[in-house]
């Protein structure tokens, strides 16, 4: 029995909307950050904050999570480029990172461009 030749992918109409590997990695990090319900809730809390920002001290109560857990989730959201962090004395304040959110939104709309 002889091995079948490797199959080559058929492309009859061309590939549209392919994402280059670097952009795919960046997008995956952003979507992975949102794969946890607590992080989705945190993002929503920051997005609806009256001042456009919120102190980390105000985020533990609504989620019912301990401060170290909330800090961990916030660090992931900042690392994914979805939140911005500003240290003011003892407390950190968080606001939305519009560029990071737009990047994910564009991916969902299918308009991701190579970076």
PDB file of N, CA and C in Angstrom:
ATOM      1  N   UNK A   1       0.844  -1.164   0.000  1.00  0.00           N
ATOM      2  CA  UNK A   1       0.000   0.000   0.000  1.00  0.00           C
ATOM      3  C   UNK A   1       0.894   1.233   0.000  1.00  0.00           C
ATOM      4  N   UNK A   2       0.669   2.123  -0.912  1.00  0.00           N
ATOM      5  CA  UNK A   2       1.474   3.343  -0.995  1.00  0.00           C
ATOM      6  C   UNK A   2       0.732   4.489  -0.344  1.00  0.00           C
ATOM      7  N   UNK A   3       1.496   5.395   0.201  1.00  0.00           N
ATOM      8  CA  UNK A   3       0.906   6.556   0.866  1.00  0.00           C
ATOM      9  C   UNK A   3       0.315   7.491  -0.178  1.00  0.00           C
ATOM     10  N   UNK A   4      -0.813   8.045   0.156  1.00  0.00           N
ATOM     11  CA  UNK A   4      -1.450   8.998  -0.745  1.00  0.00           C
ATOM     12  C   UNK A   4      -0.647  10.291  -0.748  1.00  0.00           C
ATOM     13  N   UNK A   5      -0.597  10.950  -1.886  1.00  0.00           N
ATOM     14  CA  UNK A   5       0.127  12.221  -1.930  1.00  0.00           C
ATOM     15  C   UNK A   5      -0.555  13.238  -1.013  1.00  0.00           C
ATOM     16  N   UNK A   6       0.219  14.169  -0.467  1.00  0.00           N
ATOM     17  CA  UNK A   6      -0.391  15.167   0.422  1.00  0.00           C
ATOM     18  C   UNK A   6      -1.429  15.980  -0.345  1.00  0.00           C
ATOM     19  N   UNK A   7      -2.504  16.277   0.347  1.00  0.00           N
ATOM     20  CA  UNK A   7      -3.562  17.061  -0.264  1.00  0.00           C
ATOM     21  C   UNK A   7      -3.207  18.531  -0.220  1.00  0.00           C
ATOM     22  N   UNK A   8      -3.435  19.199  -1.298  1.00  0.00           N
ATOM     23  CA  UNK A   8      -3.236  20.643  -1.316  1.00  0.00           C
ATOM     24  C   UNK A   8      -4.598  21.298  -1.164  1.00  0.00           C
ATOM     25  N   UNK A   9      -4.669  22.340  -0.378  1.00  0.00           N
ATOM     26  CA  UNK A   9      -5.960  22.979  -0.173  1.00  0.00           C
ATOM     27  C   UNK A   9      -6.490  23.558  -1.477  1.00  0.00           C
ATOM     28  N   UNK A  10      -7.772  23.371  -1.692  1.00  0.00           N
ATOM     29  CA  UNK A  10      -8.406  23.932  -2.878  1.00  0.00           C
ATOM     30  C   UNK A  10      -8.820  25.358  -2.588  1.00  0.00           C
ATOM     31  N   UNK A  11      -8.462  26.223  -3.471  1.00  0.00           N
ATOM     32  CA  UNK A  11      -8.878  27.613  -3.364  1.00  0.00           C
ATOM     33  C   UNK A  11      -9.505  27.977  -4.700  1.00  0.00           C
ATOM     34  N   UNK A  12     -10.805  27.941  -4.735  1.00  0.00           N
ATOM     35  CA  UNK A  12     -11.466  28.216  -6.005  1.00  0.00           C
ATOM     36  C   UNK A  12     -11.806  29.694  -6.165  1.00  0.00           C
ATOM     37  N   UNK A  13     -12.026  30.376  -5.065  1.00  0.00           N
ATOM     38  CA  UNK A  13     -12.461  31.768  -5.155  1.00  0.00           C
ATOM     39  C   UNK A  13     -11.503  32.720  -4.442  1.00  0.00           C
ATOM     40  N   UNK A  14     -10.371  32.212  -4.027  1.00  0.00           N
ATOM     41  CA  UNK A  14      -9.434  33.052  -3.284  1.00  0.00           C
ATOM     42  C   UNK A  14      -9.781  33.090  -1.810  1.00  0.00           C
ATOM     43  N   UNK A  15      -8.864  33.524  -1.020  1.00  0.00           N
ATOM     44  CA  UNK A  15      -9.069  33.625   0.419  1.00  0.00           C
ATOM     45  C   UNK A  15      -9.301  35.089   0.739  1.00  0.00           C
ATOM     46  N   UNK A  16     -10.387  35.349   1.402  1.00  0.00           N
ATOM     47  CA  UNK A  16     -10.733  36.719   1.762  1.00  0.00           C
ATOM     48  C   UNK A  16     -10.769  36.823   3.276  1.00  0.00           C
ATOM     49  N   UNK A  17     -10.193  37.881   3.806  1.00  0.00           N
ATOM     50  CA  UNK A  17     -10.271  38.123   5.235  1.00  0.00           C
ATOM     51  C   UNK A  17      -9.275  37.346   6.072  1.00  0.00           C
ATOM     52  N   UNK A  18      -8.247  36.793   5.451  1.00  0.00           N
ATOM     53  CA  UNK A  18      -7.236  36.074   6.226  1.00  0.00           C
ATOM     54  C   UNK A  18      -6.492  37.059   7.117  1.00  0.00           C
ATOM     55  N   UNK A  19      -6.117  36.602   8.299  1.00  0.00           N
ATOM     56  CA  UNK A  19      -5.392  37.436   9.255  1.00  0.00           C
ATOM     57  C   UNK A  19      -3.971  36.922   9.334  1.00  0.00           C
ATOM     58  N   UNK A  20      -3.016  37.836   9.249  1.00  0.00           N
ATOM     59  CA  UNK A  20      -1.625  37.394   9.336  1.00  0.00           C
ATOM     60  C   UNK A  20      -1.346  36.860  10.742  1.00  0.00           C
ATOM     61  N   UNK A  21      -0.344  36.008  10.888  1.00  0.00           N
ATOM     62  CA  UNK A  21      -0.085  35.343  12.178  1.00  0.00           C
ATOM     63  C   UNK A  21       0.129  36.302  13.354  1.00  0.00           C
ATOM     64  N   UNK A  22       0.818  37.404  13.141  1.00  0.00           N
ATOM     65  CA  UNK A  22       1.063  38.342  14.242  1.00  0.00           C
ATOM     66  C   UNK A  22      -0.239  38.990  14.705  1.00  0.00           C
ATOM     67  N   UNK A  23      -1.070  39.383  13.755  1.00  0.00           N
ATOM     68  CA  UNK A  23      -2.355  39.985  14.107  1.00  0.00           C
ATOM     69  C   UNK A  23      -3.255  38.951  14.775  1.00  0.00           C
ATOM     70  N   UNK A  24      -3.207  37.717  14.303  1.00  0.00           N
ATOM     71  CA  UNK A  24      -4.016  36.657  14.899  1.00  0.00           C
ATOM     72  C   UNK A  24      -3.619  36.434  16.356  1.00  0.00           C
ATOM     73  N   UNK A  25      -2.330  36.465  16.641  1.00  0.00           N
ATOM     74  CA  UNK A  25      -1.842  36.293  18.013  1.00  0.00           C
ATOM     75  C   UNK A  25      -2.351  37.421  18.904  1.00  0.00           C
ATOM     76  N   UNK A  26      -2.281  38.646  18.400  1.00  0.00           N
ATOM     77  CA  UNK A  26      -2.733  39.817  19.145  1.00  0.00           C
ATOM     78  C   UNK A  26      -4.234  39.732  19.415  1.00  0.00           C
ATOM     79  N   UNK A  27      -5.006  39.375  18.395  1.00  0.00           N
ATOM     80  CA  UNK A  27      -6.453  39.250  18.559  1.00  0.00           C
ATOM     81  C   UNK A  27      -6.806  38.132  19.530  1.00  0.00           C
ATOM     82  N   UNK A  28      -6.098  37.029  19.434  1.00  0.00           N
ATOM     83  CA  UNK A  28      -6.369  35.896  20.326  1.00  0.00           C
ATOM     84  C   UNK A  28      -6.160  36.300  21.785  1.00  0.00           C
ATOM     85  N   UNK A  29      -5.136  37.100  22.046  1.00  0.00           N
ATOM     86  CA  UNK A  29      -4.890  37.552  23.418  1.00  0.00           C
ATOM     87  C   UNK A  29      -6.068  38.399  23.914  1.00  0.00           C
ATOM     88  N   UNK A  30      -6.583  39.259  23.054  1.00  0.00           N
ATOM     89  CA  UNK A  30      -7.719  40.083  23.449  1.00  0.00           C
ATOM     90  C   UNK A  30      -8.969  39.268  23.694  1.00  0.00           C
ATOM     91  N   UNK A  31      -9.261  38.335  22.785  1.00  0.00           N
ATOM     92  CA  UNK A  31     -10.450  37.509  22.967  1.00  0.00           C
ATOM     93  C   UNK A  31     -10.293  36.554  24.152  1.00  0.00           C
ATOM     94  N   UNK A  32      -9.076  36.070  24.361  1.00  0.00           N
ATOM     95  CA  UNK A  32      -8.834  35.186  25.505  1.00  0.00           C
ATOM     96  C   UNK A  32      -9.081  35.933  26.819  1.00  0.00           C
ATOM     97  N   UNK A  33      -8.712  37.212  26.850  1.00  0.00           N
ATOM     98  CA  UNK A  33      -8.946  38.013  28.053  1.00  0.00           C
ATOM     99  C   UNK A  33     -10.431  38.120  28.353  1.00  0.00           C
ATOM    100  N   UNK A  34     -11.259  38.074  27.329  1.00  0.00           N
ATOM    101  CA  UNK A  34     -12.703  38.183  27.519  1.00  0.00           C
ATOM    102  C   UNK A  34     -13.380  36.830  27.689  1.00  0.00           C
ATOM    103  N   UNK A  35     -12.602  35.784  27.776  1.00  0.00           N
ATOM    104  CA  UNK A  35     -13.156  34.432  27.899  1.00  0.00           C
ATOM    105  C   UNK A  35     -13.506  34.079  29.342  1.00  0.00           C
ATOM    106  N   UNK A  36     -13.426  35.022  30.234  1.00  0.00           N
ATOM    107  CA  UNK A  36     -13.757  34.796  31.633  1.00  0.00           C
ATOM    108  C   UNK A  36     -14.907  35.727  32.021  1.00  0.00           C
ATOM    109  N   UNK A  37     -15.963  35.203  32.599  1.00  0.00           N
ATOM    110  CA  UNK A  37     -17.116  36.043  32.957  1.00  0.00           C
ATOM    111  C   UNK A  37     -16.763  37.215  33.880  1.00  0.00           C
ATOM    112  N   UNK A  38     -15.847  37.014  34.806  1.00  0.00           N
ATOM    113  CA  UNK A  38     -15.462  38.107  35.712  1.00  0.00           C
ATOM    114  C   UNK A  38     -14.818  39.247  34.933  1.00  0.00           C
ATOM    115  N   UNK A  39     -14.017  38.921  33.935  1.00  0.00           N
ATOM    116  CA  UNK A  39     -13.362  39.972  33.137  1.00  0.00           C
ATOM    117  C   UNK A  39     -14.370  40.700  32.257  1.00  0.00           C
ATOM    118  N   UNK A  40     -15.361  39.999  31.757  1.00  0.00           N
ATOM    119  CA  UNK A  40     -16.419  40.658  30.986  1.00  0.00           C
ATOM    120  C   UNK A  40     -17.174  41.622  31.900  1.00  0.00           C
ATOM    121  N   UNK A  41     -17.464  41.194  33.119  1.00  0.00           N
ATOM    122  CA  UNK A  41     -18.143  42.062  34.073  1.00  0.00           C
ATOM    123  C   UNK A  41     -17.283  43.281  34.415  1.00  0.00           C
ATOM    124  N   UNK A  42     -15.989  43.070  34.617  1.00  0.00           N
ATOM    125  CA  UNK A  42     -15.095  44.188  34.915  1.00  0.00           C
ATOM    126  C   UNK A  42     -15.074  45.193  33.773  1.00  0.00           C
ATOM    127  N   UNK A  43     -14.985  44.698  32.559  1.00  0.00           N
ATOM    128  CA  UNK A  43     -14.970  45.582  31.399  1.00  0.00           C
ATOM    129  C   UNK A  43     -16.271  46.385  31.333  1.00  0.00           C
ATOM    130  N   UNK A  44     -17.396  45.742  31.613  1.00  0.00           N
ATOM    131  CA  UNK A  44     -18.686  46.432  31.605  1.00  0.00           C
ATOM    132  C   UNK A  44     -18.755  47.485  32.704  1.00  0.00           C
ATOM    133  N   UNK A  45     -18.238  47.170  33.881  1.00  0.00           N
ATOM    134  CA  UNK A  45     -18.232  48.135  34.978  1.00  0.00           C
ATOM    135  C   UNK A  45     -17.395  49.362  34.632  1.00  0.00           C
ATOM    136  N   UNK A  46     -16.248  49.140  34.047  1.00  0.00           N
ATOM    137  CA  UNK A  46     -15.392  50.263  33.657  1.00  0.00           C
ATOM    138  C   UNK A  46     -16.069  51.068  32.546  1.00  0.00           C
ATOM    139  N   UNK A  47     -16.678  50.388  31.586  1.00  0.00           N
ATOM    140  CA  UNK A  47     -17.323  51.062  30.456  1.00  0.00           C
ATOM    141  C   UNK A  47     -18.479  51.943  30.908  1.00  0.00           C
ATOM    142  N   UNK A  48     -19.150  51.570  31.984  1.00  0.00           N
ATOM    143  CA  UNK A  48     -20.321  52.329  32.435  1.00  0.00           C
ATOM    144  C   UNK A  48     -20.015  53.251  33.604  1.00  0.00           C
ATOM    145  N   UNK A  49     -18.755  53.368  33.986  1.00  0.00           N
ATOM    146  CA  UNK A  49     -18.384  54.253  35.090  1.00  0.00           C
ATOM    147  C   UNK A  49     -18.742  55.694  34.737  1.00  0.00           C
ATOM    148  N   UNK A  50     -19.341  56.389  35.684  1.00  0.00           N
ATOM    149  CA  UNK A  50     -19.827  57.748  35.452  1.00  0.00           C
ATOM    150  C   UNK A  50     -18.726  58.708  35.006  1.00  0.00           C
ATOM    151  N   UNK A  51     -17.559  58.582  35.564  1.00  0.00           N
ATOM    152  CA  UNK A  51     -16.459  59.496  35.259  1.00  0.00           C
ATOM    153  C   UNK A  51     -15.612  59.024  34.072  1.00  0.00           C
ATOM    154  N   UNK A  52     -15.966  57.876  33.486  1.00  0.00           N
ATOM    155  CA  UNK A  52     -15.151  57.321  32.403  1.00  0.00           C
ATOM    156  C   UNK A  52     -13.985  56.518  32.927  1.00  0.00           C
ATOM    157  N   UNK A  53     -13.895  56.441  34.240  1.00  0.00           N
ATOM    158  CA  UNK A  53     -12.859  55.658  34.897  1.00  0.00           C
ATOM    159  C   UNK A  53     -13.395  55.207  36.241  1.00  0.00           C
ATOM    160  N   UNK A  54     -12.739  54.209  36.803  1.00  0.00           N
ATOM    161  CA  UNK A  54     -13.187  53.686  38.090  1.00  0.00           C
ATOM    162  C   UNK A  54     -11.980  53.206  38.887  1.00  0.00           C
ATOM    163  N   UNK A  55     -12.056  53.402  40.192  1.00  0.00           N
ATOM    164  CA  UNK A  55     -10.988  52.967  41.087  1.00  0.00           C
ATOM    165  C   UNK A  55     -11.105  51.461  41.308  1.00  0.00           C
ATOM    166  N   UNK A  56      -9.980  50.805  41.389  1.00  0.00           N
ATOM    167  CA  UNK A  56      -9.973  49.363  41.635  1.00  0.00           C
ATOM    168  C   UNK A  56     -10.700  49.031  42.938  1.00  0.00           C
ATOM    169  N   UNK A  57     -10.673  49.942  43.894  1.00  0.00           N
ATOM    170  CA  UNK A  57     -11.332  49.698  45.182  1.00  0.00           C
ATOM    171  C   UNK A  57     -12.845  49.580  45.038  1.00  0.00           C
ATOM    172  N   UNK A  58     -13.404  50.106  43.968  1.00  0.00           N
ATOM    173  CA  UNK A  58     -14.850  50.055  43.743  1.00  0.00           C
ATOM    174  C   UNK A  58     -15.284  48.838  42.940  1.00  0.00           C
ATOM    175  N   UNK A  59     -14.357  47.973  42.582  1.00  0.00           N
ATOM    176  CA  UNK A  59     -14.691  46.837  41.724  1.00  0.00           C
ATOM    177  C   UNK A  59     -14.866  45.522  42.467  1.00  0.00           C
ATOM    178  N   UNK A  60     -14.413  45.440  43.700  1.00  0.00           N
ATOM    179  CA  UNK A  60     -14.523  44.167  44.416  1.00  0.00           C
ATOM    180  C   UNK A  60     -15.953  43.873  44.833  1.00  0.00           C
ATOM    181  N   UNK A  61     -16.671  44.877  45.320  1.00  0.00           N
ATOM    182  CA  UNK A  61     -18.037  44.684  45.795  1.00  0.00           C
ATOM    183  C   UNK A  61     -18.996  44.145  44.738  1.00  0.00           C
ATOM    184  N   UNK A  62     -19.086  44.801  43.580  1.00  0.00           N
ATOM    185  CA  UNK A  62     -20.042  44.347  42.570  1.00  0.00           C
ATOM    186  C   UNK A  62     -19.789  42.924  42.066  1.00  0.00           C
ATOM    187  N   UNK A  63     -18.536  42.498  42.100  1.00  0.00           N
ATOM    188  CA  UNK A  63     -18.219  41.158  41.608  1.00  0.00           C
ATOM    189  C   UNK A  63     -18.239  40.109  42.709  1.00  0.00           C
ATOM    190  N   UNK A  64     -18.132  40.545  43.950  1.00  0.00           N
ATOM    191  CA  UNK A  64     -18.089  39.596  45.051  1.00  0.00           C
ATOM    192  C   UNK A  64     -16.804  38.789  45.069  1.00  0.00           C
ATOM    193  N   UNK A  65     -15.736  39.389  44.555  1.00  0.00           N
ATOM    194  CA  UNK A  65     -14.431  38.721  44.511  1.00  0.00           C
ATOM    195  C   UNK A  65     -13.453  39.449  45.418  1.00  0.00           C
ATOM    196  N   UNK A  66     -12.457  38.740  45.871  1.00  0.00           N
ATOM    197  CA  UNK A  66     -11.422  39.342  46.709  1.00  0.00           C
ATOM    198  C   UNK A  66     -10.561  40.294  45.877  1.00  0.00           C
ATOM    199  N   UNK A  67      -9.971  41.249  46.558  1.00  0.00           N
ATOM    200  CA  UNK A  67      -9.141  42.258  45.878  1.00  0.00           C
ATOM    201  C   UNK A  67      -8.013  41.648  45.054  1.00  0.00           C
ATOM    202  N   UNK A  68      -7.274  40.638  45.551  1.00  0.00           N
ATOM    203  CA  UNK A  68      -6.214  40.062  44.720  1.00  0.00           C
ATOM    204  C   UNK A  68      -6.750  39.422  43.430  1.00  0.00           C
ATOM    205  N   UNK A  69      -7.927  38.833  43.495  1.00  0.00           N
ATOM    206  CA  UNK A  69      -8.517  38.220  42.308  1.00  0.00           C
ATOM    207  C   UNK A  69      -8.912  39.286  41.297  1.00  0.00           C
ATOM    208  N   UNK A  70      -9.525  40.361  41.782  1.00  0.00           N
ATOM    209  CA  UNK A  70      -9.903  41.462  40.896  1.00  0.00           C
ATOM    210  C   UNK A  70      -8.654  42.068  40.262  1.00  0.00           C
ATOM    211  N   UNK A  71      -7.607  42.271  41.047  1.00  0.00           N
ATOM    212  CA  UNK A  71      -6.359  42.813  40.515  1.00  0.00           C
ATOM    213  C   UNK A  71      -5.776  41.914  39.434  1.00  0.00           C
ATOM    214  N   UNK A  72      -5.844  40.624  39.627  1.00  0.00           N
ATOM    215  CA  UNK A  72      -5.350  39.669  38.627  1.00  0.00           C
ATOM    216  C   UNK A  72      -6.119  39.827  37.314  1.00  0.00           C
ATOM    217  N   UNK A  73      -7.442  39.880  37.402  1.00  0.00           N
ATOM    218  CA  UNK A  73      -8.255  40.025  36.202  1.00  0.00           C
ATOM    219  C   UNK A  73      -7.999  41.368  35.511  1.00  0.00           C
ATOM    220  N   UNK A  74      -7.850  42.423  36.288  1.00  0.00           N
ATOM    221  CA  UNK A  74      -7.563  43.738  35.711  1.00  0.00           C
ATOM    222  C   UNK A  74      -6.220  43.738  34.995  1.00  0.00           C
ATOM    223  N   UNK A  75      -5.233  43.073  35.572  1.00  0.00           N
ATOM    224  CA  UNK A  75      -3.910  42.985  34.950  1.00  0.00           C
ATOM    225  C   UNK A  75      -4.003  42.295  33.580  1.00  0.00           C
ATOM    226  N   UNK A  76      -4.813  41.269  33.484  1.00  0.00           N
ATOM    227  CA  UNK A  76      -4.987  40.570  32.208  1.00  0.00           C
ATOM    228  C   UNK A  76      -5.653  41.484  31.189  1.00  0.00           C
ATOM    229  N   UNK A  77      -6.668  42.235  31.606  1.00  0.00           N
ATOM    230  CA  UNK A  77      -7.350  43.147  30.685  1.00  0.00           C
ATOM    231  C   UNK A  77      -6.431  44.272  30.226  1.00  0.00           C
ATOM    232  N   UNK A  78      -5.587  44.764  31.115  1.00  0.00           N
ATOM    233  CA  UNK A  78      -4.607  45.792  30.730  1.00  0.00           C
ATOM    234  C   UNK A  78      -3.589  45.186  29.765  1.00  0.00           C
ATOM    235  N   UNK A  79      -3.100  43.993  30.067  1.00  0.00           N
ATOM    236  CA  UNK A  79      -2.122  43.324  29.202  1.00  0.00           C
ATOM    237  C   UNK A  79      -2.653  43.035  27.816  1.00  0.00           C
ATOM    238  N   UNK A  80      -3.962  42.821  27.717  1.00  0.00           N
ATOM    239  CA  UNK A  80      -4.586  42.559  26.420  1.00  0.00           C
ATOM    240  C   UNK A  80      -4.901  43.858  25.680  1.00  0.00           C
ATOM    241  N   UNK A  81      -4.628  44.994  26.313  1.00  0.00           N
ATOM    242  CA  UNK A  81      -4.866  46.279  25.657  1.00  0.00           C
ATOM    243  C   UNK A  81      -6.315  46.728  25.678  1.00  0.00           C
ATOM    244  N   UNK A  82      -7.120  46.177  26.589  1.00  0.00           N
ATOM    245  CA  UNK A  82      -8.531  46.532  26.642  1.00  0.00           C
ATOM    246  C   UNK A  82      -8.834  47.595  27.699  1.00  0.00           C
ATOM    247  N   UNK A  83      -7.971  47.686  28.697  1.00  0.00           N
ATOM    248  CA  UNK A  83      -8.099  48.714  29.731  1.00  0.00           C
ATOM    249  C   UNK A  83      -6.781  49.461  29.861  1.00  0.00           C
ATOM    250  N   UNK A  84      -6.883  50.694  30.347  1.00  0.00           N
ATOM    251  CA  UNK A  84      -5.701  51.489  30.687  1.00  0.00           C
ATOM    252  C   UNK A  84      -5.703  51.692  32.190  1.00  0.00           C
ATOM    253  N   UNK A  85      -4.518  51.738  32.759  1.00  0.00           N
ATOM    254  CA  UNK A  85      -4.363  51.841  34.214  1.00  0.00           C
ATOM    255  C   UNK A  85      -3.564  53.080  34.546  1.00  0.00           C
ATOM    256  N   UNK A  86      -4.040  53.837  35.540  1.00  0.00           N
ATOM    257  CA  UNK A  86      -3.306  55.003  36.028  1.00  0.00           C
ATOM    258  C   UNK A  86      -3.195  54.892  37.543  1.00  0.00           C
ATOM    259  N   UNK A  87      -1.969  54.910  38.036  1.00  0.00           N
ATOM    260  CA  UNK A  87      -1.729  54.819  39.478  1.00  0.00           C
ATOM    261  C   UNK A  87      -1.823  56.213  40.078  1.00  0.00           C
ATOM    262  N   UNK A  88      -2.634  56.340  41.125  1.00  0.00           N
ATOM    263  CA  UNK A  88      -2.770  57.602  41.858  1.00  0.00           C
ATOM    264  C   UNK A  88      -2.586  57.306  43.335  1.00  0.00           C
ATOM    265  N   UNK A  89      -1.376  57.520  43.785  1.00  0.00           N
ATOM    266  CA  UNK A  89      -1.073  57.198  45.172  1.00  0.00           C
ATOM    267  C   UNK A  89      -1.215  55.704  45.398  1.00  0.00           C
ATOM    268  N   UNK A  90      -2.069  55.366  46.336  1.00  0.00           N
ATOM    269  CA  UNK A  90      -2.250  53.961  46.703  1.00  0.00           C
ATOM    270  C   UNK A  90      -3.169  53.206  45.736  1.00  0.00           C
ATOM    271  N   UNK A  91      -4.040  53.934  45.046  1.00  0.00           N
ATOM    272  CA  UNK A  91      -5.063  53.295  44.227  1.00  0.00           C
ATOM    273  C   UNK A  91      -4.773  53.377  42.733  1.00  0.00           C
ATOM    274  N   UNK A  92      -5.277  52.392  42.034  1.00  0.00           N
ATOM    275  CA  UNK A  92      -5.175  52.378  40.569  1.00  0.00           C
ATOM    276  C   UNK A  92      -6.554  52.655  39.999  1.00  0.00           C
ATOM    277  N   UNK A  93      -6.587  53.482  38.962  1.00  0.00           N
ATOM    278  CA  UNK A  93      -7.832  53.812  38.275  1.00  0.00           C
ATOM    279  C   UNK A  93      -7.778  53.216  36.874  1.00  0.00           C
ATOM    280  N   UNK A  94      -8.907  52.700  36.442  1.00  0.00           N
ATOM    281  CA  UNK A  94      -8.985  52.012  35.162  1.00  0.00           C
ATOM    282  C   UNK A  94      -9.985  52.697  34.246  1.00  0.00           C
ATOM    283  N   UNK A  95      -9.625  52.757  32.969  1.00  0.00           N
ATOM    284  CA  UNK A  95     -10.510  53.295  31.938  1.00  0.00           C
ATOM    285  C   UNK A  95     -10.386  52.401  30.707  1.00  0.00           C
ATOM    286  N   UNK A  96     -11.344  52.548  29.808  1.00  0.00           N
ATOM    287  CA  UNK A  96     -11.317  51.746  28.583  1.00  0.00           C
ATOM    288  C   UNK A  96     -10.149  52.173  27.701  1.00  0.00           C
ATOM    289  N   UNK A  97      -9.612  51.230  26.971  1.00  0.00           N
ATOM    290  CA  UNK A  97      -8.570  51.508  25.985  1.00  0.00           C
ATOM    291  C   UNK A  97      -9.237  51.418  24.614  1.00  0.00           C
ATOM    292  N   UNK A  98      -9.644  52.555  24.058  1.00  0.00           N
ATOM    293  CA  UNK A  98     -10.421  52.534  22.819  1.00  0.00           C
ATOM    294  C   UNK A  98      -9.746  51.790  21.663  1.00  0.00           C
ATOM    295  N   UNK A  99      -8.444  51.914  21.529  1.00  0.00           N
ATOM    296  CA  UNK A  99      -7.755  51.243  20.412  1.00  0.00           C
ATOM    297  C   UNK A  99      -7.868  49.728  20.523  1.00  0.00           C
ATOM    298  N   UNK A 100      -7.726  49.198  21.731  1.00  0.00           N
ATOM    299  CA  UNK A 100      -7.821  47.756  21.913  1.00  0.00           C
ATOM    300  C   UNK A 100      -9.219  47.239  21.645  1.00  0.00           C
ATOM    301  N   UNK A 101     -10.206  47.981  22.099  1.00  0.00           N
ATOM    302  CA  UNK A 101     -11.590  47.576  21.864  1.00  0.00           C
ATOM    303  C   UNK A 101     -11.937  47.665  20.385  1.00  0.00           C
ATOM    304  N   UNK A 102     -11.451  48.690  19.726  1.00  0.00           N
ATOM    305  CA  UNK A 102     -11.713  48.842  18.285  1.00  0.00           C
ATOM    306  C   UNK A 102     -11.069  47.718  17.496  1.00  0.00           C
ATOM    307  N   UNK A 103      -9.884  47.290  17.912  1.00  0.00           N
ATOM    308  CA  UNK A 103      -9.187  46.185  17.235  1.00  0.00           C
ATOM    309  C   UNK A 103     -10.041  44.918  17.263  1.00  0.00           C
ATOM    310  N   UNK A 104     -10.606  44.607  18.421  1.00  0.00           N
ATOM    311  CA  UNK A 104     -11.456  43.418  18.529  1.00  0.00           C
ATOM    312  C   UNK A 104     -12.758  43.607  17.765  1.00  0.00           C
ATOM    313  N   UNK A 105     -13.298  44.799  17.828  1.00  0.00           N
ATOM    314  CA  UNK A 105     -14.526  45.086  17.101  1.00  0.00           C
ATOM    315  C   UNK A 105     -14.319  44.939  15.597  1.00  0.00           C
ATOM    316  N   UNK A 106     -13.202  45.441  15.109  1.00  0.00           N
ATOM    317  CA  UNK A 106     -12.901  45.325  13.680  1.00  0.00           C
ATOM    318  C   UNK A 106     -12.752  43.863  13.270  1.00  0.00           C
ATOM    319  N   UNK A 107     -12.164  43.069  14.137  1.00  0.00           N
ATOM    320  CA  UNK A 107     -12.010  41.641  13.829  1.00  0.00           C
ATOM    321  C   UNK A 107     -13.371  40.980  13.705  1.00  0.00           C
ATOM    322  N   UNK A 108     -14.291  41.355  14.579  1.00  0.00           N
ATOM    323  CA  UNK A 108     -15.623  40.777  14.528  1.00  0.00           C
ATOM    324  C   UNK A 108     -16.389  41.246  13.277  1.00  0.00           C
ATOM    325  N   UNK A 109     -16.068  42.440  12.813  1.00  0.00           N
ATOM    326  CA  UNK A 109     -16.699  42.939  11.594  1.00  0.00           C
ATOM    327  C   UNK A 109     -16.010  42.398  10.342  1.00  0.00           C
ATOM    328  N   UNK A 110     -14.866  41.743  10.534  1.00  0.00           N
ATOM    329  CA  UNK A 110     -14.144  41.179   9.392  1.00  0.00           C
ATOM    330  C   UNK A 110     -13.301  42.175   8.628  1.00  0.00           C
ATOM    331  N   UNK A 111     -12.863  43.220   9.328  1.00  0.00           N
ATOM    332  CA  UNK A 111     -12.080  44.237   8.647  1.00  0.00           C
ATOM    333  C   UNK A 111     -10.680  44.385   9.214  1.00  0.00           C
ATOM    334  N   UNK A 112     -10.146  43.319   9.734  1.00  0.00           N
ATOM    335  CA  UNK A 112      -8.814  43.370  10.338  1.00  0.00           C
ATOM    336  C   UNK A 112      -7.793  43.620   9.243  1.00  0.00           C
ATOM    337  N   UNK A 113      -6.905  44.560   9.501  1.00  0.00           N
ATOM    338  CA  UNK A 113      -5.830  44.852   8.561  1.00  0.00           C
ATOM    339  C   UNK A 113      -4.511  44.402   9.167  1.00  0.00           C
ATOM    340  N   UNK A 114      -3.583  44.055   8.301  1.00  0.00           N
ATOM    341  CA  UNK A 114      -2.257  43.658   8.779  1.00  0.00           C
ATOM    342  C   UNK A 114      -1.601  44.832   9.465  1.00  0.00           C
ATOM    343  N   UNK A 115      -0.895  44.541  10.563  1.00  0.00           N
ATOM    344  CA  UNK A 115      -0.222  45.634  11.294  1.00  0.00           C
ATOM    345  C   UNK A 115       1.212  45.737  10.863  1.00  0.00           C
TER     346      UNK A 115
END
